[in-house]
PDB file of C-alpha atoms and ligand atoms in Angstrom:
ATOM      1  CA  UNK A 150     223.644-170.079  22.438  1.00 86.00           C
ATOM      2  CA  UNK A 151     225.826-167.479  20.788  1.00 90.00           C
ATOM      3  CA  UNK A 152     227.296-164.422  22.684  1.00 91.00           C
ATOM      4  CA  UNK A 153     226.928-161.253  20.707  1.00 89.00           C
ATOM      5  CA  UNK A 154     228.144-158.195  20.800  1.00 91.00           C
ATOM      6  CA  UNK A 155     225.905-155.359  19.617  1.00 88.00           C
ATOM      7  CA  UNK A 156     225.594-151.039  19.738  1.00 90.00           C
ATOM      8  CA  UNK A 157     222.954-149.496  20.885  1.00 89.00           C
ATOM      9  CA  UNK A 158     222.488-145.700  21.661  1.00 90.00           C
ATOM     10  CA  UNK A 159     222.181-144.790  24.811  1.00 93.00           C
ATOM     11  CA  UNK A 160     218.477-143.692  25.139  1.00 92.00           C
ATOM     12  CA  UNK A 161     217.463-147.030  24.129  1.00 90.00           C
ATOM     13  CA  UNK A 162     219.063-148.725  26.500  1.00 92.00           C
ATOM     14  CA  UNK A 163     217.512-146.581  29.237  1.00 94.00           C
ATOM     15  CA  UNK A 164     214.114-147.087  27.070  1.00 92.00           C
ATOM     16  CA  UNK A 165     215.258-151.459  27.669  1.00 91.00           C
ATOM     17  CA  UNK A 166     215.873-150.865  31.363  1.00 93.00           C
ATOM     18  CA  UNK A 167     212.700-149.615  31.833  1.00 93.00           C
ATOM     19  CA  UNK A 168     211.232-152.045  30.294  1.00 92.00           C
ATOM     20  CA  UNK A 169     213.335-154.679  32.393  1.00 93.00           C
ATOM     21  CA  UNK A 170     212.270-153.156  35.263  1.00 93.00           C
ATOM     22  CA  UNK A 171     208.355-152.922  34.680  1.00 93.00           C
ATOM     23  CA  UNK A 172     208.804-156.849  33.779  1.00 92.00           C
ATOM     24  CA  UNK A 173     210.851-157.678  36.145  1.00 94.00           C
ATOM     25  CA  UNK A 174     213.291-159.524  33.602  1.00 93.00           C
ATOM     26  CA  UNK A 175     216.327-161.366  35.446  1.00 90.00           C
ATOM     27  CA  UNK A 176     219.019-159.439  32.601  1.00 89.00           C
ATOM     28  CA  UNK A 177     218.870-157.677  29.679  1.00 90.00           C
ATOM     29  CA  UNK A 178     219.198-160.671  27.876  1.00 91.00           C
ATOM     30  CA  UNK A 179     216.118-162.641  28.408  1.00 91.00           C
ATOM     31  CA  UNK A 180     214.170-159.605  27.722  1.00 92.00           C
ATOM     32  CA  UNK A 181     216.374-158.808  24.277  1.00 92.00           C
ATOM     33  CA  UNK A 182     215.782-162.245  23.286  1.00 92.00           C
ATOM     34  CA  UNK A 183     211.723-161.671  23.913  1.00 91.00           C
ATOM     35  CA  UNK A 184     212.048-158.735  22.416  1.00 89.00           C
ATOM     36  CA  UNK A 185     213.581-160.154  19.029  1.00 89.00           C
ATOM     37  CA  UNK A 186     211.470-163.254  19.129  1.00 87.00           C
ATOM     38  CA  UNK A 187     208.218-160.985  18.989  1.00 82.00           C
ATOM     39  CA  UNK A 188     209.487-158.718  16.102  1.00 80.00           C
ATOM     40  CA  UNK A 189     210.718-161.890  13.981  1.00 79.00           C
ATOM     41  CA  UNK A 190     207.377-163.248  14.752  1.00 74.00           C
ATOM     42  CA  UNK A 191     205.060-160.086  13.740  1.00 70.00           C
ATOM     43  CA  UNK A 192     207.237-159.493  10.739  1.00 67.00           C
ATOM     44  CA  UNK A 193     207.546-163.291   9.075  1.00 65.00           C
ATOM     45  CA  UNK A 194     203.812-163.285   9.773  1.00 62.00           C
ATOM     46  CA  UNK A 195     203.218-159.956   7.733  1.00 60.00           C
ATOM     47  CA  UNK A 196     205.592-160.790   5.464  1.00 52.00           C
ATOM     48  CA  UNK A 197     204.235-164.769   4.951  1.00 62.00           C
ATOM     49  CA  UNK A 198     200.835-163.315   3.931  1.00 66.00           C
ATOM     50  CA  UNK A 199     198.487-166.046   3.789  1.00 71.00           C
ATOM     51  CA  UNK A 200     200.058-168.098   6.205  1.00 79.00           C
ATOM     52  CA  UNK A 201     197.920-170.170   8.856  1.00 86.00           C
ATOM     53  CA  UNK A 202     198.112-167.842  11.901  1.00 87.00           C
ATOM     54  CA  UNK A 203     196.600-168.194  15.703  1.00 91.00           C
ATOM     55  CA  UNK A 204     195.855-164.770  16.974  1.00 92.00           C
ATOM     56  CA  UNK A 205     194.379-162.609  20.341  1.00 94.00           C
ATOM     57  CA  UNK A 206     192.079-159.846  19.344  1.00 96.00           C
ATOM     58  CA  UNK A 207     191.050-157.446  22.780  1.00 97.00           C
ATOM     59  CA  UNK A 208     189.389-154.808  22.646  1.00 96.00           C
ATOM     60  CA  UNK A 209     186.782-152.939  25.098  1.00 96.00           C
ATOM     61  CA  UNK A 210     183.475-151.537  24.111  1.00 95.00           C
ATOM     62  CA  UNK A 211     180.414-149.729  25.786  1.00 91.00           C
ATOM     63  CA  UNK A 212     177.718-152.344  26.092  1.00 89.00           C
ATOM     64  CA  UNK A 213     174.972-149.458  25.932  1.00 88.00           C
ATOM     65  CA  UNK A 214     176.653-148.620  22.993  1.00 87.00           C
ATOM     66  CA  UNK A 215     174.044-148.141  20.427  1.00 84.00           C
ATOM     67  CA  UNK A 216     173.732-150.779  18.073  1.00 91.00           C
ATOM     68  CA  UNK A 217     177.407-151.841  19.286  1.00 92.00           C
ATOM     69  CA  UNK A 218     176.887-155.221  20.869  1.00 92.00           C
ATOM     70  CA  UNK A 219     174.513-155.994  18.346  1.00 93.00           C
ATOM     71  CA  UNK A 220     176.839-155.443  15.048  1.00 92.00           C
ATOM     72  CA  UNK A 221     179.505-157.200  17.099  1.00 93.00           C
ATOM     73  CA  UNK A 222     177.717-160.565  17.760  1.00 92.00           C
ATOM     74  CA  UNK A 223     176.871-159.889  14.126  1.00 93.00           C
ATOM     75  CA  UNK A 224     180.298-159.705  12.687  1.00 93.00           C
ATOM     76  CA  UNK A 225     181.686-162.820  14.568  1.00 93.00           C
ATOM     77  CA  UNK A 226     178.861-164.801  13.816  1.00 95.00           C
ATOM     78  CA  UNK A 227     179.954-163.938   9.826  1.00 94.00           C
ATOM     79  CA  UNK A 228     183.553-164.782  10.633  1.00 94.00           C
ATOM     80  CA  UNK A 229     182.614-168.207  12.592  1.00 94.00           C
ATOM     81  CA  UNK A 230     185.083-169.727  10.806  1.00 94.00           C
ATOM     82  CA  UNK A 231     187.542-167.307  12.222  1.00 95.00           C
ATOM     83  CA  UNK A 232     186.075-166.723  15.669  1.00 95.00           C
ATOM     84  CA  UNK A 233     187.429-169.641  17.819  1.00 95.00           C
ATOM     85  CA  UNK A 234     186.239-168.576  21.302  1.00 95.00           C
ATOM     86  CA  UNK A 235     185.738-165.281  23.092  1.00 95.00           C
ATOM     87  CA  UNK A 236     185.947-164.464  26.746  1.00 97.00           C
ATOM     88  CA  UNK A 237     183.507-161.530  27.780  1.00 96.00           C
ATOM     89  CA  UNK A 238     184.753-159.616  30.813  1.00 97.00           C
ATOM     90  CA  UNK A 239     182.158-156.797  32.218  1.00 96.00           C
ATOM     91  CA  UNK A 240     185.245-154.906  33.468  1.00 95.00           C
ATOM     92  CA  UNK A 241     182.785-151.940  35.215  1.00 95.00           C
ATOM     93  CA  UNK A 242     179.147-150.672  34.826  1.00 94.00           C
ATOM     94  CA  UNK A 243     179.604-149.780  31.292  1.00 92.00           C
ATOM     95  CA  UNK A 244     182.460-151.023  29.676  1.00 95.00           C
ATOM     96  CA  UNK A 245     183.590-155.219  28.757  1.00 96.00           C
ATOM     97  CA  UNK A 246     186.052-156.319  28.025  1.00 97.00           C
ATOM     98  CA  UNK A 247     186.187-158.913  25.327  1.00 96.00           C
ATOM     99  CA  UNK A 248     189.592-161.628  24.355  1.00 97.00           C
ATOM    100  CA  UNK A 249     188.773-163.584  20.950  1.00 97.00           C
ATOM    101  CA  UNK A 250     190.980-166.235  19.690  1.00 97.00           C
ATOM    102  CA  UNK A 251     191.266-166.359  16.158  1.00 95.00           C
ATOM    103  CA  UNK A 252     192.589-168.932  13.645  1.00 94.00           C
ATOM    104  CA  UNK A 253     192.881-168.845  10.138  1.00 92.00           C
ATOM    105  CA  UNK A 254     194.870-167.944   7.615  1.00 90.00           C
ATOM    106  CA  UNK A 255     196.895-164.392   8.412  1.00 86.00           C
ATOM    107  CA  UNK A 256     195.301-162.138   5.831  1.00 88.00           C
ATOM    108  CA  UNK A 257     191.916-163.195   6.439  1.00 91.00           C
ATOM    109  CA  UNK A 258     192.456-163.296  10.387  1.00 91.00           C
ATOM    110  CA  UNK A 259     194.629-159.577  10.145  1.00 89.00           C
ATOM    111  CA  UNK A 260     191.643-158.241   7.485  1.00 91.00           C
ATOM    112  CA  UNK A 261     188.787-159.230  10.132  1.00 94.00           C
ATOM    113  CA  UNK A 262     190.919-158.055  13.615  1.00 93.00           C
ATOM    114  CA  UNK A 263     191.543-154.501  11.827  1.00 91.00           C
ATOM    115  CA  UNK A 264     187.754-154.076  10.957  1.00 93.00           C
ATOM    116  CA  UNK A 265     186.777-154.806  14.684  1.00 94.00           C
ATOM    117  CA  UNK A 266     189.223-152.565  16.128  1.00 93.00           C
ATOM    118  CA  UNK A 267     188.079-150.208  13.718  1.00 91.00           C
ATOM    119  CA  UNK A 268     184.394-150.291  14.749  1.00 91.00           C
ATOM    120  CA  UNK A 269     183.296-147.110  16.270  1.00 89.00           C
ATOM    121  CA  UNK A 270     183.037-147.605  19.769  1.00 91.00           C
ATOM    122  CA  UNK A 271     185.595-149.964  20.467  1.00 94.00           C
ATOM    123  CA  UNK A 272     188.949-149.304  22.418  1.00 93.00           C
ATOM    124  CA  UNK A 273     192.169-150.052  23.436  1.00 94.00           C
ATOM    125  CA  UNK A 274     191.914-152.631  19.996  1.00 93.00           C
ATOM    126  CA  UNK A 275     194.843-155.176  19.923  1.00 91.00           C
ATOM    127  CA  UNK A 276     196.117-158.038  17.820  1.00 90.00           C
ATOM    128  CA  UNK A 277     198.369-160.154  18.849  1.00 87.00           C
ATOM    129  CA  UNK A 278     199.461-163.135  15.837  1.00 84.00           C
ATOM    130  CA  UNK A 279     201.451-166.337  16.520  1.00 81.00           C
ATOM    131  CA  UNK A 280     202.594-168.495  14.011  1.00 74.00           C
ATOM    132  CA  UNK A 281     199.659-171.877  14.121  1.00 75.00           C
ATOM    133  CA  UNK A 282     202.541-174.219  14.443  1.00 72.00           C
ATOM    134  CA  UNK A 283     203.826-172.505  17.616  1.00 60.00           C
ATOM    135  CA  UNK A 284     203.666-175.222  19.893  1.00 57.00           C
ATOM    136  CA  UNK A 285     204.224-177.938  17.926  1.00 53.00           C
ATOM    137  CA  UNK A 286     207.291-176.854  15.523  1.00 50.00           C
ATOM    138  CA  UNK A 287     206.486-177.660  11.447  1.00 47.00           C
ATOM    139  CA  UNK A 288     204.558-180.561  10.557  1.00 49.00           C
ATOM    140  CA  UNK A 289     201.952-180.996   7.270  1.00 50.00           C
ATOM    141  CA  UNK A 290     198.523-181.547   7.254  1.00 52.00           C
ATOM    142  CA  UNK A 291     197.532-185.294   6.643  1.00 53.00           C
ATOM    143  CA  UNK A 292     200.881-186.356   9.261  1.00 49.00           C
ATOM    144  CA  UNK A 293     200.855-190.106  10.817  1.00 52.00           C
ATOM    145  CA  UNK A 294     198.082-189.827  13.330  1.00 52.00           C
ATOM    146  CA  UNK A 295     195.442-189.252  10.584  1.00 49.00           C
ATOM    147  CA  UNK A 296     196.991-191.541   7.853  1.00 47.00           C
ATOM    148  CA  UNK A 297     196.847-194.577  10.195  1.00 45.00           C
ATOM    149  CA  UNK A 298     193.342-194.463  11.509  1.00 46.00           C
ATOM    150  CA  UNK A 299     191.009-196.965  10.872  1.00 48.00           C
ATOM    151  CA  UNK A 300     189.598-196.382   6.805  1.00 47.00           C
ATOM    152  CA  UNK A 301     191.190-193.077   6.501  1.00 44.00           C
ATOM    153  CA  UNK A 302     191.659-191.794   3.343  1.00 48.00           C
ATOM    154  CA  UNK A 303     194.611-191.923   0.850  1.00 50.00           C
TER     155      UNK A 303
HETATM  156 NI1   NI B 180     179.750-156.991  29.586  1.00 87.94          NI
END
């Protein structure tokens, strides 16, 4: 760890306590550092276009909706490859709630998330990317654990 020392003006510093607060962060450091770790992340990943990506799409829609539900199902079902999993939440008589995971490489996954939030009829649309390697730190495709088993390929 490095100790820096940094300016900031003074309303957003009030705007960080807040924010500290309504997390209930220990110090302004652990929520600085989240706070930099999420910009580096969204920015590499627009800037590595192309890039495999893992990525949270929410949004919430009116299921009586007219045609809604249907053009959804539709549009995931055409982006299969995409669509990794979606939980459906019906969060009151009309509206649900709906988390997808996507995977896939960033342009593709970013191209697909914006026309869903897009869709008229759905709200509160979010994306959230991660890099694909988040959890396990850089590695290549075709790494040890495939290379040794049994007849595998060259
Ligand atoms: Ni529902």
């Amino acid at each position: 760890m490095q100790r820096l020392t940094i300016t900031i003006d003074d309303d957003l510093v009030a705007s960080v306590d807040d924010y500290i607060e309504a997390r209930g962060y220990a110090n302004r450091s652990e929520a600085i550092r989240d706070l930099v770790r999420s910009g580096l992340q969204q920015s590499s990943l627009e800037v590595a276009q192309g890039r495999d990506c893992i990525a949270t799409l929410s949004y919430v829609y009116d299921h009586e909706a007219r045609e809604l539900p249907k053009r959804l199902t539709q549009e995931f079902h055409d982006h299969h490859h995409l669509a990794q999993a979606t939980l459906h939440v019906h969060i009151s008589h009309d509206s649900c709630l709906e988390v997808t995971v996507l995977r896939g490489r960033s342009t593709e996954v970013k191209a697909f998330a914006d026309h869903v939030i897009a869709e008229r009829g759905v709200r509160h649309g979010h994306v959230v990317f991660m890099p694909a390697d988040a959890e396990a730190g850089p590695h290549q495709h075709g790494h040890a654990h495939h290379a040794s088993k049994k007849g595998s390929r060259p």
